[in-house]
Amino acid sequence: DAGVIQSPRHEVTEMGQEVTLRCKPISGHDYLFWYRQTMMRGLELLIYFNNNVPIDDSGMPEDRFSAKMPNASFSTLKIQPSEPRDSAVYFCASTLRGTADTQYFGPGTRLTVL
Amino acid sequence: GQSLEQPSEVTAVEGAIVQINCTYQTSGFYGLSWYQQHDGGAPTFLSYNALDGLEETGRFSSFLSRSDSYGYLLLQELQMKDSASYFCAVGRADKLIFGTGTRLQVFP
């Protein structure tokens, strides 16, 4: 298996623009997680899905952030409009079962909002 | 609330043994995990303690004591490639809550 796939790997955009991050989880994994990592706040869970259904979005910063999982092999995280404080590395992770199982992280998307 | 505290930085020399501690204030969690992250890379799973005690995986061992709200990661025979950040995480309600991370620097 290729592991968790994320695209793009790097994104540079201007404030106010829409940003869409994409993730393909490992085939057969039931859980998908979106994280944000910054020096100041560390690794934060934004939202996670179980069987394509959003379970907990309490970590989503504000209404500018939205996430979808239309099928078992694809998820998106959208920021609209983007702001400089959204600059971070965004990771997607998947796991077969719940937290007792290993989470497999994608390579991340480094987002820079100018 | 839920919080996990780790030392921000640890330094050691090649061949040495280093222990990275993790103290937590949370309850009802499934277990304690450890992840490694190299600069510019993604977190990767190292170990998991479902029960109290020591788990050994090669040069790495992890320990959990629920009564003391404490765990640690032990790295033996340190190598330069072990220079990375290490995160403890507790599992709760299908999600992981990560600690603040410890940056380990290994010197020759």
mmCIF file of C-alpha atoms in Angstrom:
data_model
loop_
_atom_site.group_PDB
_atom_site.id
_atom_site.type_symbol
_atom_site.label_atom_id
_atom_site.label_comp_id
_atom_site.label_asym_id
_atom_site.label_seq_id
_atom_site.Cartn_x
_atom_site.Cartn_y
_atom_site.Cartn_z
ATOM 1 C CA ASP A 1 0.000 0.000 0.000
ATOM 2 C CA ALA A 2 1.224 3.520 -0.771
ATOM 3 C CA GLY A 3 0.286 4.851 2.626
ATOM 4 C CA VAL A 4 -1.734 7.978 3.243
ATOM 5 C CA ILE A 5 -1.489 10.353 0.308
ATOM 6 C CA GLN A 6 -1.852 14.108 0.600
ATOM 7 C CA SER A 7 -1.825 16.823 -1.999
ATOM 8 C CA PRO A 8 -0.509 19.327 -2.582
ATOM 9 C CA ARG A 9 2.710 18.961 -0.571
ATOM 10 C CA HIS A 10 3.232 22.704 -0.546
ATOM 11 C CA GLU A 11 0.763 25.510 -1.062
ATOM 12 C CA VAL A 12 1.478 29.216 -1.115
ATOM 13 C CA THR A 13 -1.489 31.490 -1.449
ATOM 14 C CA GLU A 14 -2.569 35.013 -0.709
ATOM 15 C CA MET A 15 -4.844 36.065 2.070
ATOM 16 C CA GLY A 16 -8.486 35.790 1.118
ATOM 17 C CA GLN A 17 -8.015 32.957 -1.338
ATOM 18 C CA GLU A 18 -9.674 29.563 -1.025
ATOM 19 C CA VAL A 19 -7.440 26.635 -0.199
ATOM 20 C CA THR A 20 -8.335 22.964 -0.638
ATOM 21 C CA LEU A 21 -6.214 20.208 0.836
ATOM 22 C CA ARG A 22 -6.736 16.615 -0.226
ATOM 23 C CA CYS A 23 -6.203 13.271 1.421
ATOM 24 C CA LYS A 24 -6.454 9.643 0.390
ATOM 25 C CA PRO A 25 -6.413 7.303 3.395
ATOM 26 C CA ILE A 26 -5.018 3.797 3.441
ATOM 27 C CA SER A 27 -7.466 1.424 1.805
ATOM 28 C CA GLY A 28 -9.681 -0.309 4.333
ATOM 29 C CA HIS A 29 -9.077 2.157 7.137
ATOM 30 C CA ASP A 30 -12.301 3.267 8.794
ATOM 31 C CA TYR A 31 -11.035 6.407 10.499
ATOM 32 C CA LEU A 32 -9.606 9.567 8.974
ATOM 33 C CA PHE A 33 -8.157 12.459 10.962
ATOM 34 C CA TRP A 34 -7.124 15.982 9.996
ATOM 35 C CA TYR A 35 -4.438 17.664 12.114
ATOM 36 C CA ARG A 36 -2.739 21.038 12.076
ATOM 37 C CA GLN A 37 0.782 21.527 13.370
ATOM 38 C CA THR A 38 2.430 24.804 14.306
ATOM 39 C CA MET A 39 5.325 25.680 16.563
ATOM 40 C CA MET A 40 3.059 27.610 18.884
ATOM 41 C CA ARG A 41 0.167 25.176 19.208
ATOM 42 C CA GLY A 42 1.762 21.832 18.460
ATOM 43 C CA LEU A 43 -0.250 19.049 16.851
ATOM 44 C CA GLU A 44 -3.958 19.803 16.990
ATOM 45 C CA LEU A 45 -6.794 17.544 15.922
ATOM 46 C CA LEU A 46 -9.191 19.462 13.704
ATOM 47 C CA ILE A 47 -11.786 16.849 12.773
ATOM 48 C CA TYR A 48 -12.137 13.133 12.322
ATOM 49 C CA PHE A 49 -14.389 10.808 10.357
ATOM 50 C CA ASN A 50 -15.542 7.264 10.959
ATOM 51 C CA ASN A 51 -16.864 5.438 7.906
ATOM 52 C CA ASN A 52 -17.043 8.763 6.044
ATOM 53 C CA VAL A 53 -19.178 10.407 8.750
ATOM 54 C CA PRO A 54 -17.779 13.393 10.686
ATOM 55 C CA ILE A 55 -17.672 12.406 14.337
ATOM 56 C CA ASP A 56 -15.941 15.264 16.104
ATOM 57 C CA ASP A 57 -15.251 18.666 14.568
ATOM 58 C CA SER A 58 -14.691 20.486 17.837
ATOM 59 C CA GLY A 59 -11.127 21.274 16.819
ATOM 60 C CA MET A 60 -12.084 23.166 13.689
ATOM 61 C CA PRO A 61 -10.966 26.732 14.381
ATOM 62 C CA GLU A 62 -13.885 28.614 12.881
ATOM 63 C CA ASP A 63 -16.425 28.651 10.103
ATOM 64 C CA ARG A 64 -13.776 29.358 7.527
ATOM 65 C CA PHE A 65 -12.714 25.720 7.850
ATOM 66 C CA SER A 66 -14.749 22.858 6.455
ATOM 67 C CA ALA A 67 -14.035 19.189 5.778
ATOM 68 C CA LYS A 68 -15.768 16.541 3.750
ATOM 69 C CA MET A 69 -15.372 12.867 3.086
ATOM 70 C CA PRO A 70 -17.564 11.960 0.117
ATOM 71 C CA ASN A 71 -16.296 8.385 -0.006
ATOM 72 C CA ALA A 72 -13.979 5.992 1.785
ATOM 73 C CA SER A 73 -10.963 6.932 -0.306
ATOM 74 C CA PHE A 74 -11.059 10.715 -0.369
ATOM 75 C CA SER A 75 -11.328 13.663 1.996
ATOM 76 C CA THR A 76 -10.864 17.397 1.650
ATOM 77 C CA LEU A 77 -10.128 20.198 4.069
ATOM 78 C CA LYS A 78 -11.112 23.612 2.786
ATOM 79 C CA ILE A 79 -10.228 27.030 4.121
ATOM 80 C CA GLN A 80 -12.184 29.950 2.772
ATOM 81 C CA PRO A 81 -11.123 32.675 3.010
ATOM 82 C CA SER A 82 -7.582 31.913 4.082
ATOM 83 C CA GLU A 83 -5.677 34.121 6.536
ATOM 84 C CA PRO A 84 -1.959 34.368 7.380
ATOM 85 C CA ARG A 85 -2.586 32.719 10.777
ATOM 86 C CA ASP A 86 -3.705 29.585 8.933
ATOM 87 C CA SER A 87 -0.108 29.007 7.857
ATOM 88 C CA ALA A 88 0.850 25.591 9.211
ATOM 89 C CA VAL A 89 1.494 22.005 8.222
ATOM 90 C CA TYR A 90 -1.725 20.077 7.794
ATOM 91 C CA PHE A 91 -1.583 16.322 8.264
ATOM 92 C CA CYS A 92 -4.091 13.686 7.374
ATOM 93 C CA ALA A 93 -3.960 10.344 9.186
ATOM 94 C CA SER A 94 -5.918 7.130 8.986
ATOM 95 C CA THR A 95 -6.361 4.097 11.154
ATOM 96 C CA LEU A 96 -8.118 0.791 10.902
ATOM 97 C CA ARG A 97 -9.973 1.011 14.189
ATOM 98 C CA GLY A 98 -10.091 3.459 17.062
ATOM 99 C CA THR A 99 -7.323 5.015 19.050
ATOM 100 C CA ALA A 100 -5.911 1.712 20.268
ATOM 101 C CA ASP A 101 -4.683 1.224 16.745
ATOM 102 C CA THR A 102 -1.725 2.883 15.066
ATOM 103 C CA GLN A 103 -2.438 6.129 13.268
ATOM 104 C CA TYR A 104 -0.681 6.403 9.910
ATOM 105 C CA PHE A 105 0.123 9.951 8.911
ATOM 106 C CA GLY A 106 0.436 11.351 5.425
ATOM 107 C CA PRO A 107 3.437 13.498 4.462
ATOM 108 C CA GLY A 108 1.534 16.679 5.205
ATOM 109 C CA THR A 109 0.737 19.861 3.291
ATOM 110 C CA ARG A 110 2.798 22.901 4.185
ATOM 111 C CA LEU A 111 0.483 25.879 3.775
ATOM 112 C CA THR A 112 1.761 29.433 3.616
ATOM 113 C CA VAL A 113 -0.756 32.255 3.468
ATOM 114 C CA LEU A 114 0.802 35.592 2.553
ATOM 115 C CA GLY B 1 -9.247 19.342 31.068
ATOM 116 C CA GLN B 2 -6.793 17.149 29.299
ATOM 117 C CA SER B 3 -3.113 17.901 29.058
ATOM 118 C CA LEU B 4 0.095 16.022 28.506
ATOM 119 C CA GLU B 5 3.390 17.532 29.494
ATOM 120 C CA GLN B 6 6.809 16.631 28.183
ATOM 121 C CA PRO B 7 10.212 18.288 28.478
ATOM 122 C CA SER B 8 10.749 20.591 25.531
ATOM 123 C CA GLU B 9 14.262 19.410 24.740
ATOM 124 C CA VAL B 10 16.683 16.645 25.646
ATOM 125 C CA THR B 11 20.276 16.235 24.500
ATOM 126 C CA ALA B 12 22.494 13.154 24.609
ATOM 127 C CA VAL B 13 25.500 11.596 22.899
ATOM 128 C CA GLU B 14 25.657 8.623 20.593
ATOM 129 C CA GLY B 15 25.496 5.307 22.398
ATOM 130 C CA ALA B 16 23.875 6.771 25.472
ATOM 131 C CA ILE B 17 20.459 6.053 26.989
ATOM 132 C CA VAL B 18 17.819 8.753 27.256
ATOM 133 C CA GLN B 19 14.410 8.814 28.921
ATOM 134 C CA ILE B 20 11.633 11.123 27.782
ATOM 135 C CA ASN B 21 8.912 11.590 30.363
ATOM 136 C CA CYS B 22 5.242 12.275 29.834
ATOM 137 C CA THR B 23 2.866 13.311 32.577
ATOM 138 C CA TYR B 24 -0.789 13.652 31.901
ATOM 139 C CA GLN B 25 -3.979 14.959 33.426
ATOM 140 C CA THR B 26 -6.771 13.044 31.846
ATOM 141 C CA SER B 27 -8.911 10.089 32.696
ATOM 142 C CA GLY B 28 -10.727 7.347 30.900
ATOM 143 C CA PHE B 29 -8.174 6.906 28.157
ATOM 144 C CA TYR B 30 -7.393 3.713 26.317
ATOM 145 C CA GLY B 31 -3.619 3.802 26.405
ATOM 146 C CA LEU B 32 -0.448 5.797 25.888
ATOM 147 C CA SER B 33 1.238 5.991 22.498
ATOM 148 C CA TRP B 34 4.542 7.422 21.345
ATOM 149 C CA TYR B 35 5.263 8.943 17.959
ATOM 150 C CA GLN B 36 8.514 10.080 16.367
ATOM 151 C CA GLN B 37 8.755 13.002 13.967
ATOM 152 C CA HIS B 38 11.887 14.013 12.072
ATOM 153 C CA ASP B 39 12.241 17.597 10.895
ATOM 154 C CA GLY B 40 10.112 18.102 7.818
ATOM 155 C CA GLY B 41 8.524 14.691 8.181
ATOM 156 C CA ALA B 42 5.314 13.199 9.465
ATOM 157 C CA PRO B 43 4.732 11.609 12.870
ATOM 158 C CA THR B 44 5.323 7.869 12.829
ATOM 159 C CA PHE B 45 4.140 5.380 15.396
ATOM 160 C CA LEU B 46 6.714 3.983 17.820
ATOM 161 C CA SER B 47 4.938 2.161 20.623
ATOM 162 C CA TYR B 48 1.719 1.719 22.540
ATOM 163 C CA ASN B 49 1.007 0.845 26.177
ATOM 164 C CA ALA B 50 -2.482 -0.435 26.793
ATOM 165 C CA LEU B 51 -1.612 -1.689 30.262
ATOM 166 C CA ASP B 52 0.713 -0.577 33.017
ATOM 167 C CA GLY B 53 4.253 -1.762 32.640
ATOM 168 C CA LEU B 54 7.055 -1.854 30.146
ATOM 169 C CA GLU B 55 6.783 -2.540 26.412
ATOM 170 C CA GLU B 56 9.992 -3.198 24.518
ATOM 171 C CA THR B 57 10.536 -2.793 20.796
ATOM 172 C CA GLY B 58 14.164 -3.132 19.848
ATOM 173 C CA ARG B 59 16.164 -0.183 21.138
ATOM 174 C CA PHE B 60 12.994 1.581 22.281
ATOM 175 C CA SER B 61 10.941 0.818 25.378
ATOM 176 C CA SER B 62 7.875 2.542 26.721
ATOM 177 C CA PHE B 63 6.409 2.513 30.196
ATOM 178 C CA LEU B 64 3.026 3.431 31.631
ATOM 179 C CA SER B 65 1.808 3.876 35.206
ATOM 180 C CA ARG B 66 -1.827 4.901 35.348
ATOM 181 C CA SER B 67 -1.748 5.288 39.126
ATOM 182 C CA ASP B 68 1.007 7.875 38.772
ATOM 183 C CA SER B 69 -0.405 9.462 35.565
ATOM 184 C CA TYR B 70 3.013 9.002 34.088
ATOM 185 C CA GLY B 71 4.778 7.347 31.235
ATOM 186 C CA TYR B 72 8.133 7.445 29.541
ATOM 187 C CA LEU B 73 9.951 6.486 26.381
ATOM 188 C CA LEU B 74 13.387 4.970 26.801
ATOM 189 C CA LEU B 75 15.818 5.056 23.921
ATOM 190 C CA GLN B 76 18.945 2.928 24.202
ATOM 191 C CA GLU B 77 22.150 2.839 22.164
ATOM 192 C CA LEU B 78 21.345 6.241 20.746
ATOM 193 C CA GLN B 79 22.165 6.889 17.114
ATOM 194 C CA MET B 80 22.399 10.145 15.230
ATOM 195 C CA LYS B 81 19.257 9.211 13.303
ATOM 196 C CA ASP B 82 17.310 9.260 16.584
ATOM 197 C CA SER B 83 17.516 13.062 16.554
ATOM 198 C CA ALA B 84 13.859 13.982 16.176
ATOM 199 C CA SER B 85 10.826 15.138 18.106
ATOM 200 C CA TYR B 86 8.960 12.617 20.227
ATOM 201 C CA PHE B 87 5.304 12.933 21.160
ATOM 202 C CA CYS B 88 3.297 11.053 23.722
ATOM 203 C CA ALA B 89 -0.429 10.745 23.082
ATOM 204 C CA VAL B 90 -3.402 9.392 24.953
ATOM 205 C CA GLY B 91 -6.269 7.735 23.185
ATOM 206 C CA ARG B 92 -9.728 8.847 24.131
ATOM 207 C CA ALA B 93 -13.050 8.338 22.375
ATOM 208 C CA ASP B 94 -11.500 7.281 19.075
ATOM 209 C CA LYS B 95 -9.057 10.168 18.937
ATOM 210 C CA LEU B 96 -5.541 10.918 20.088
ATOM 211 C CA ILE B 97 -4.545 13.863 22.242
ATOM 212 C CA PHE B 98 -0.903 14.695 21.683
ATOM 213 C CA GLY B 99 1.606 16.063 24.130
ATOM 214 C CA THR B 100 3.717 19.110 23.515
ATOM 215 C CA GLY B 101 6.608 17.110 22.107
ATOM 216 C CA THR B 102 10.239 16.655 23.124
ATOM 217 C CA ARG B 103 13.023 17.533 20.761
ATOM 218 C CA LEU B 104 15.905 15.073 21.111
ATOM 219 C CA GLN B 105 19.313 16.074 19.835
ATOM 220 C CA VAL B 106 21.947 13.367 19.618
ATOM 221 C CA PHE B 107 25.555 14.513 19.401
ATOM 222 C CA PRO B 108 28.541 12.475 18.189
#
